[in-house]
Amino acid sequence: MVERSRPQDWTPEWWCPAVPGGFVQVADEAKEELVHLVHQELEDRQIACNSHGYSTASGDLVRDWVPTSIGGEEHARLIGAFREKNRVTFEVLGTGEPNNDQIDFWYQVINAALQRLGTREEYVWHAVISEDPPHLGMLGKRLEAQAHISGLDLKPYHGPVVEDVRSSMLGFGAVPSMFIHWPVQVSGRTTCYDWLSEGEWRTTLWLSRITALLSLWWDSPWSARIGPRIGIEPDQEKDYIFGHRWRPYKVPEPEETLGQRVSVPVGLNHAEALLTKERRLFEAISIHKEGLSLQREHPSLALVSFIAAIEAVAQIDRRAEKCPGCECGKFKGCGLTIGSSDRFKKAVRSVLSESETSSIEDYYGGAGRSGTVHRGKLHGIDAHALHSGAMSYLTENTSLRFSIVTVSTVRKASRLLLLQKLSMLKDPEASQD
């Protein structure tokens, strides 16, 4: 019998295999789909059913299906165990005398679900992505023209919008300011067995790859504003998309003179395909995007993010070494990663000038990243509530220099290394296309 450990006020008086042999062959990656299809079969039969997933004491993954009632009487329950590789064990459990009709009912449900396994449906979805406030500037980037790339349609979403952002001004301290930017509508198609169970999260991951790549190429943070949604055009939810934060911006001058015009890079197809295969590369570009989002108000954490991206790329090119112990073999290695600083410096030197490299090398250790990660030290304007810090003709403003120069230089190294890795780099000095 399948082990049952979830607390409940019900004890079966009989149980038997739900299918011949007691189990069905199902690939591990299709087990979630099978669970969904069992639910779907019950729904199609208009059977109300409670279902719970849990782990047993032995570590098995179990799910039960408990019909509330069928024909006014208690119905036998189904339980499935999913731990075994490429197979699922099903049993029927009940009270009173075994009921062959109820046993056959569950066999029919499971068999019908297996028949539908592998069936796919295409869903058309829409989303709106937008630029988050970058570390400098109050005007965002404007997609020049509609583009179809990597299976997606991207087009400007109406005109510019404006939102309030926090800033600081000498003599006034913290002040509200505004950021003007141009949202982009993204539309695509996803093939899956069910939108809520599979399609939505897969599409969200797809959208994450696209926004991470656009953030890298356009050198500013972009993220999903709304969606992905199926069956609803963004225009139908315009008020919801705008919410209370966005307002349409009434352009006082020709719109063509506002914002920085950008286009979707031709290499996005190749780069996006590469990210689907290389998990570590996707993680590196994702943490770089986090750094872009953080730099405006949290430069110390942005530095940590950019250095993490550099380290990730460096470890793809050169595998991280582990402590081997002493040469005589008397002491075994501790297993700690060694040579991280050397890998970081070598990676940075490959894309930056000598002067740029020397200006940031010290920020890998205790003076920068390590100080923030291990001791909570803040180095920039984040230590002064976004204020630029003490202004003096006699001493250098280190916090302002850190926030504007140091973090931007590390960001540049991270960006160039990632563009190289993605084969998207054209002009090493260009920050835009």
Coordinates of C-alpha atoms in Angstrom, one line a residue:
M1 CA 0.0 0.0 0.0
V2 CA 1.1 3.5 -0.7
E3 CA 2.4 5.1 2.5
R4 CA 0.0 7.7 3.9
S5 CA 1.2 10.2 6.5
R6 CA -0.9 13.3 6.1
P7 CA -3.0 13.8 9.3
Q8 CA -6.7 13.2 8.6
D9 CA -9.8 11.8 10.4
W10 CA -10.2 8.9 7.9
T11 CA -8.9 5.4 7.8
P12 CA -9.4 3.1 4.8
E13 CA -10.9 -0.3 5.3
W14 CA -9.8 -1.6 1.9
W15 CA -7.4 -0.6 -0.9
C16 CA -6.5 -2.0 -4.3
P17 CA -4.5 -1.1 -7.4
A18 CA -6.2 1.5 -9.5
V19 CA -4.6 0.2 -12.7
P20 CA -3.4 -3.2 -13.8
G21 CA 0.0 -3.8 -12.2
G22 CA -0.5 -0.9 -9.8
F23 CA 1.5 1.7 -11.7
V24 CA 1.7 3.5 -15.0
Q25 CA 4.9 4.5 -16.9
V26 CA 5.1 8.3 -17.0
A27 CA 8.3 10.4 -17.7
D28 CA 9.3 12.5 -14.6
E29 CA 8.9 15.7 -16.6
A30 CA 5.2 14.7 -17.5
K31 CA 4.0 13.9 -14.0
E32 CA 2.7 17.4 -13.3
E33 CA 0.8 17.3 -16.5
L34 CA -0.7 14.0 -15.5
V35 CA -1.9 15.4 -12.2
H36 CA -3.5 18.3 -14.1
L37 CA -5.2 15.9 -16.5
V38 CA -6.7 13.8 -13.7
H39 CA -8.1 17.1 -12.3
Q40 CA -9.4 18.0 -15.7
E41 CA -11.1 14.6 -16.2
L42 CA -12.9 15.0 -12.9
E43 CA -13.9 18.5 -13.8
D44 CA -15.2 17.3 -17.2
R45 CA -17.3 14.6 -15.4
Q46 CA -18.6 17.4 -13.0
I47 CA -17.1 15.6 -10.0
A48 CA -16.3 17.9 -7.1
C49 CA -13.0 16.7 -5.6
N50 CA -10.6 17.9 -2.9
S51 CA -7.0 17.2 -3.6
H52 CA -3.8 17.5 -1.5
G53 CA -0.1 17.0 -2.2
Y54 CA 2.3 16.1 0.6
S55 CA 5.5 14.2 1.5
T56 CA 5.5 11.0 3.5
A57 CA 7.9 10.2 6.3
S58 CA 10.0 8.2 3.9
G59 CA 10.2 11.1 1.4
D60 CA 7.7 9.9 -1.1
L61 CA 5.7 12.5 -3.0
V62 CA 2.0 11.7 -2.7
R63 CA -1.2 13.3 -3.9
D64 CA -4.7 12.2 -3.0
W65 CA -8.1 12.9 -4.7
V66 CA -11.1 12.9 -2.4
P67 CA -14.5 13.3 -4.1
T68 CA -16.9 15.2 -1.9
S69 CA -19.7 12.9 -2.9
I70 CA -21.1 11.1 -6.0
G71 CA -24.8 10.4 -6.0
G72 CA -25.1 11.4 -2.3
E73 CA -22.9 8.6 -1.0
E74 CA -19.2 8.5 0.1
H75 CA -16.9 7.6 -2.8
A76 CA -13.7 5.7 -2.9
R77 CA -10.6 7.9 -3.0
L78 CA -7.5 7.8 -5.2
I79 CA -4.0 8.2 -4.1
G80 CA -0.9 8.5 -6.3
A81 CA 2.8 8.1 -5.4
F82 CA 5.3 10.0 -7.6
R83 CA 8.8 9.4 -6.2
E84 CA 9.8 6.4 -8.3
K85 CA 11.6 7.3 -11.5
N86 CA 9.4 7.5 -14.6
R87 CA 6.4 5.8 -13.0
V88 CA 3.4 6.7 -10.9
T89 CA 1.7 4.2 -8.5
F90 CA -2.1 4.6 -8.1
E91 CA -4.3 3.0 -5.5
V92 CA -8.0 3.2 -4.7
L93 CA -9.0 3.3 -1.0
G94 CA -12.4 3.1 0.6
T95 CA -14.6 2.1 3.5
G96 CA -17.2 -0.6 3.8
E97 CA -17.3 -3.3 1.1
P98 CA -15.1 -2.8 -2.0
N99 CA -17.2 -1.2 -4.8
N100 CA -16.1 -2.4 -8.3
D101 CA -18.0 0.5 -10.0
Q102 CA -16.0 3.0 -8.0
I103 CA -12.7 1.2 -8.7
D104 CA -13.6 1.2 -12.4
F105 CA -14.5 4.9 -12.2
W106 CA -10.9 5.7 -11.1
Y107 CA -9.4 3.4 -13.7
Q108 CA -11.4 5.2 -16.4
V109 CA -10.3 8.6 -15.1
I110 CA -6.6 7.6 -15.1
N111 CA -6.8 6.0 -18.5
A112 CA -8.5 9.0 -20.0
A113 CA -5.9 11.3 -18.5
L114 CA -3.1 9.1 -20.0
Q115 CA -4.8 9.3 -23.4
R116 CA -4.6 13.1 -23.3
L117 CA -1.0 13.2 -22.1
G118 CA 1.0 15.2 -24.6
T119 CA -1.9 17.2 -26.0
R120 CA -0.9 20.8 -26.4
E121 CA -2.8 24.1 -27.0
E122 CA -1.5 27.4 -28.3
Y123 CA -2.2 30.5 -26.3
V124 CA -1.8 34.1 -27.6
W125 CA -0.6 36.4 -24.8
H126 CA 0.2 40.1 -24.3
A127 CA 2.3 42.0 -21.9
V128 CA 3.6 45.5 -21.3
I129 CA 7.2 46.1 -20.3
S130 CA 8.6 49.4 -19.2
E131 CA 11.9 51.1 -18.2
D132 CA 12.5 51.6 -14.5
P133 CA 14.2 54.8 -13.5
P134 CA 17.9 54.5 -14.4
H135 CA 20.7 55.7 -12.1
L136 CA 21.0 59.0 -14.0
G137 CA 18.6 61.1 -16.1
M138 CA 14.9 61.9 -16.2
L139 CA 14.2 60.8 -19.8
G140 CA 13.9 57.2 -20.8
K141 CA 14.4 55.3 -24.0
R142 CA 11.9 55.1 -26.8
L143 CA 11.5 52.1 -29.1
E144 CA 11.9 53.5 -32.6
A145 CA 9.8 51.0 -34.5
Q146 CA 7.9 47.8 -34.2
A147 CA 10.0 44.7 -34.3
H148 CA 9.4 40.9 -34.7
I149 CA 12.2 38.9 -33.1
S150 CA 12.6 35.7 -31.1
G151 CA 9.0 34.8 -31.8
L152 CA 7.7 38.0 -30.3
D153 CA 6.1 41.2 -31.5
L154 CA 7.3 44.4 -29.8
K155 CA 5.8 47.8 -30.5
P156 CA 5.6 51.1 -28.7
Y157 CA 2.6 51.2 -26.3
H158 CA 0.9 54.6 -27.1
G159 CA 2.9 57.7 -26.1
P160 CA 5.1 58.6 -23.2
V161 CA 4.1 58.3 -19.5
V162 CA 5.4 60.1 -16.5
E163 CA 5.9 58.8 -13.0
D164 CA 7.1 60.3 -9.8
V165 CA 10.6 59.2 -8.5
R166 CA 12.6 60.2 -5.5
S167 CA 15.6 62.4 -6.1
S168 CA 17.8 64.8 -4.2
M169 CA 18.9 68.4 -4.9
L170 CA 21.6 70.5 -3.2
G171 CA 20.0 72.9 -0.8
F172 CA 16.7 70.9 -0.7
G173 CA 17.7 67.4 0.3
A174 CA 15.2 64.7 -0.9
V175 CA 12.8 66.0 -3.5
P176 CA 10.1 64.4 -5.8
S177 CA 11.0 64.4 -9.4
M178 CA 9.6 62.8 -12.5
F179 CA 10.7 60.2 -15.0
I180 CA 9.4 60.2 -18.5
H181 CA 9.5 56.9 -20.4
W182 CA 7.9 54.9 -23.2
P183 CA 6.3 51.5 -22.5
V184 CA 6.5 48.7 -25.0
Q185 CA 3.8 46.1 -25.7
V186 CA 5.1 42.5 -26.2
S187 CA 2.9 39.8 -27.8
G188 CA 3.7 36.2 -28.4
R189 CA 2.4 32.6 -28.5
T190 CA 3.0 29.8 -26.0
T191 CA 2.3 26.2 -26.6
C192 CA 1.5 24.2 -23.4
Y193 CA -0.8 21.7 -21.9
D194 CA -2.5 24.3 -19.7
W195 CA -2.0 28.1 -19.3
L196 CA -2.2 28.3 -15.5
S197 CA -0.4 25.1 -14.7
E198 CA 2.4 25.5 -17.3
G199 CA 2.0 28.3 -19.8
E200 CA 2.0 31.3 -17.5
W201 CA 5.3 30.4 -15.6
R202 CA 7.0 29.4 -18.8
T203 CA 6.0 32.6 -20.5
T204 CA 7.0 34.7 -17.5
L205 CA 10.4 33.1 -17.7
W206 CA 10.6 33.9 -21.4
L207 CA 9.6 37.5 -20.7
S208 CA 12.3 37.6 -18.0
R209 CA 15.0 36.5 -20.5
I210 CA 13.8 39.2 -23.0
T211 CA 13.7 42.0 -20.5
A212 CA 17.1 41.0 -19.1
L213 CA 18.6 41.1 -22.7
L214 CA 17.0 44.4 -23.5
S215 CA 18.2 45.8 -20.2
L216 CA 21.7 44.7 -21.1
W217 CA 21.6 46.0 -24.6
W218 CA 19.9 49.3 -23.8
D219 CA 22.0 49.7 -20.6
S220 CA 19.0 50.5 -18.4
P221 CA 16.6 48.4 -16.3
W222 CA 13.5 47.1 -18.0
S223 CA 10.8 44.9 -16.4
A224 CA 7.3 43.6 -17.0
R225 CA 4.7 46.2 -16.0
I226 CA 1.7 43.8 -16.6
G227 CA 1.2 40.3 -17.9
P228 CA 1.7 38.0 -19.6
R229 CA -2.1 37.8 -20.0
I230 CA -4.2 35.7 -22.4
G231 CA -7.4 36.8 -24.1
I232 CA -7.0 40.4 -23.1
E233 CA -5.4 43.2 -25.2
P234 CA -3.5 45.7 -23.0
D235 CA -5.7 48.5 -24.4
Q236 CA -8.7 46.8 -22.7
E237 CA -7.0 47.3 -19.3
K238 CA -5.4 50.6 -19.9
D239 CA -6.6 52.1 -16.6
Y240 CA -5.4 49.1 -14.7
I241 CA -2.0 49.2 -16.4
F242 CA -1.5 52.9 -15.6
G243 CA -2.7 52.4 -12.0
H244 CA -2.0 55.3 -9.7
R245 CA 1.7 55.6 -10.5
W246 CA 1.7 56.3 -14.2
R247 CA 0.1 59.4 -16.0
P248 CA 0.0 60.1 -19.7
Y249 CA 2.6 62.7 -20.5
K250 CA 1.4 65.7 -22.5
V251 CA 4.3 66.5 -24.7
P252 CA 5.0 70.2 -24.8
E253 CA 7.3 69.8 -27.8
P254 CA 7.6 67.4 -30.7
E255 CA 7.9 63.9 -29.3
E256 CA 10.7 63.1 -31.7
T257 CA 13.0 65.4 -29.7
L258 CA 12.4 63.5 -26.5
G259 CA 14.0 60.4 -25.1
Q260 CA 16.8 58.3 -26.6
R261 CA 15.6 56.3 -29.6
V262 CA 16.6 52.6 -29.5
S263 CA 15.9 49.5 -31.6
V264 CA 15.8 45.8 -30.8
P265 CA 19.2 44.2 -31.6
V266 CA 19.3 41.7 -34.4
G267 CA 21.3 39.3 -32.2
L268 CA 18.5 38.9 -29.7
N269 CA 17.3 35.7 -31.3
H270 CA 20.7 34.0 -30.9
A271 CA 21.2 35.4 -27.4
E272 CA 17.8 34.4 -26.1
A273 CA 18.3 30.8 -27.4
L274 CA 21.6 30.7 -25.7
L275 CA 20.1 31.8 -22.4
T276 CA 17.6 28.9 -22.6
K277 CA 20.5 26.4 -22.8
E278 CA 23.0 28.1 -20.4
R279 CA 21.4 28.4 -17.0
R280 CA 24.5 30.1 -15.5
L281 CA 24.6 32.7 -18.2
F282 CA 20.9 33.5 -17.6
E283 CA 21.7 33.9 -13.9
A284 CA 24.6 36.2 -14.7
I285 CA 22.6 38.5 -16.9
S286 CA 19.7 38.4 -14.4
I287 CA 21.9 39.6 -11.6
H288 CA 23.3 42.3 -13.9
K289 CA 19.8 43.5 -14.5
E290 CA 19.2 43.6 -10.7
G291 CA 22.3 45.9 -10.5
L292 CA 20.8 48.2 -13.0
S293 CA 17.6 48.5 -11.0
L294 CA 19.5 49.1 -7.8
Q295 CA 22.1 51.6 -8.9
R296 CA 19.9 54.7 -8.6
E297 CA 19.2 54.4 -4.9
H298 CA 21.3 51.5 -3.7
P299 CA 24.7 51.7 -5.3
S300 CA 26.5 49.5 -2.8
L301 CA 24.1 46.6 -3.5
A302 CA 24.4 47.4 -7.2
L303 CA 28.2 47.0 -7.0
V304 CA 27.6 43.5 -5.4
S305 CA 25.3 42.6 -8.2
F306 CA 27.7 43.7 -11.0
I307 CA 30.6 41.9 -9.4
A308 CA 28.5 38.8 -9.0
A309 CA 27.8 38.9 -12.8
I310 CA 31.5 39.3 -13.6
E311 CA 32.4 36.4 -11.3
A312 CA 29.7 34.3 -12.9
V313 CA 31.1 34.9 -16.4
A314 CA 34.6 34.4 -15.2
Q315 CA 33.7 31.0 -13.8
I316 CA 32.0 30.0 -17.1
D317 CA 35.3 30.7 -18.9
R318 CA 37.6 29.4 -16.1
R319 CA 36.2 26.8 -13.7
A320 CA 36.4 27.8 -10.1
E321 CA 39.3 26.0 -8.2
K322 CA 38.8 24.3 -4.8
C323 CA 41.4 24.3 -2.0
P324 CA 43.5 21.2 -2.6
G325 CA 45.3 21.2 0.8
C326 CA 49.0 21.3 1.4
E327 CA 51.5 20.0 -1.2
C328 CA 52.7 17.2 1.1
G329 CA 49.2 15.9 1.4
K330 CA 49.2 16.0 5.2
F331 CA 46.2 18.2 5.3
K332 CA 43.2 17.7 3.1
G333 CA 41.7 20.6 1.2
C334 CA 38.9 22.5 2.9
G335 CA 36.8 22.6 -0.3
L336 CA 36.6 26.4 -0.3
T337 CA 36.7 28.2 -3.7
I338 CA 40.1 29.8 -4.2
G339 CA 41.4 32.2 -6.8
S340 CA 38.3 34.3 -7.0
S341 CA 40.1 37.6 -6.8
D342 CA 42.5 36.6 -9.6
R343 CA 39.6 35.5 -11.9
F344 CA 37.8 38.7 -11.3
K345 CA 40.8 40.9 -12.1
K346 CA 41.7 38.9 -15.2
A347 CA 38.1 39.2 -16.5
V348 CA 37.9 42.9 -15.9
R349 CA 41.3 43.5 -17.6
S350 CA 40.0 41.8 -20.7
V351 CA 37.4 44.5 -21.3
L352 CA 38.6 47.7 -19.5
S353 CA 41.5 50.0 -19.9
E354 CA 44.4 49.8 -17.5
S355 CA 43.3 53.0 -15.7
E356 CA 39.7 51.8 -15.4
T357 CA 40.9 48.4 -14.1
S358 CA 43.1 49.9 -11.4
S359 CA 40.3 52.2 -10.2
I360 CA 38.0 49.3 -9.3
E361 CA 40.2 46.4 -8.4
D362 CA 40.3 47.3 -4.7
Y363 CA 36.5 47.3 -4.6
Y364 CA 36.4 43.5 -4.9
G365 CA 37.8 43.0 -1.4
G366 CA 37.2 44.6 1.9
A367 CA 37.0 48.1 0.6
G368 CA 33.9 47.3 -1.5
R369 CA 31.9 44.2 -2.1
S370 CA 33.2 42.2 0.9
G371 CA 32.6 45.1 3.2
T372 CA 28.9 45.3 2.1
V373 CA 28.3 41.5 2.0
H374 CA 30.0 40.6 5.3
R375 CA 29.7 43.8 7.4
G376 CA 26.8 45.7 5.9
K377 CA 29.0 48.7 4.8
L378 CA 27.5 51.3 2.5
H379 CA 29.9 53.2 0.3
G380 CA 27.8 55.7 -1.7
I381 CA 24.9 58.0 -1.5
D382 CA 22.9 55.1 0.0
A383 CA 24.7 56.0 3.2
H384 CA 23.4 59.6 3.0
A385 CA 19.7 59.2 2.1
L386 CA 20.6 59.8 -1.6
H387 CA 22.3 63.1 -0.7
S388 CA 25.6 63.6 -2.5
G389 CA 27.4 63.9 0.8
A390 CA 29.7 66.6 2.1
M391 CA 30.8 69.1 -0.6
S392 CA 34.3 70.4 -0.1
Y393 CA 37.0 72.0 -2.2
L394 CA 39.7 70.4 0.0
T395 CA 38.7 66.7 0.2
E396 CA 37.3 64.3 -2.4
N397 CA 33.7 63.3 -2.1
T398 CA 34.3 59.6 -2.0
S399 CA 30.6 58.6 -1.6
L400 CA 29.6 60.5 -4.7
R401 CA 32.5 59.3 -6.7
F402 CA 31.7 55.7 -5.7
S403 CA 28.0 56.1 -6.7
I404 CA 28.7 57.7 -10.1
V405 CA 32.1 56.6 -11.2
T406 CA 33.1 53.3 -9.5
V407 CA 29.8 51.5 -9.8
S408 CA 29.4 52.6 -13.4
T409 CA 32.9 51.3 -14.3
V410 CA 32.1 47.9 -12.7
R411 CA 28.7 48.0 -14.5
K412 CA 30.6 48.6 -17.8
A413 CA 32.9 45.7 -17.2
S414 CA 29.9 43.4 -16.4
R415 CA 28.0 44.6 -19.5
L416 CA 30.9 44.2 -21.9
L417 CA 31.7 40.7 -20.6
L418 CA 28.1 39.6 -21.0
L419 CA 27.8 41.1 -24.4
Q420 CA 30.9 39.2 -25.5
K421 CA 29.6 36.0 -24.1
L422 CA 26.3 36.4 -25.9
S423 CA 28.1 37.4 -29.2
M424 CA 26.2 40.7 -29.2
L425 CA 29.1 43.1 -28.9
K426 CA 29.7 45.3 -31.9
D427 CA 31.4 48.4 -30.5
P428 CA 33.2 47.9 -27.2
E429 CA 32.7 51.5 -26.3
A430 CA 29.1 51.8 -27.3
S431 CA 26.6 51.8 -24.5
Q432 CA 23.6 51.7 -26.9
D433 CA 23.0 50.2 -30.3

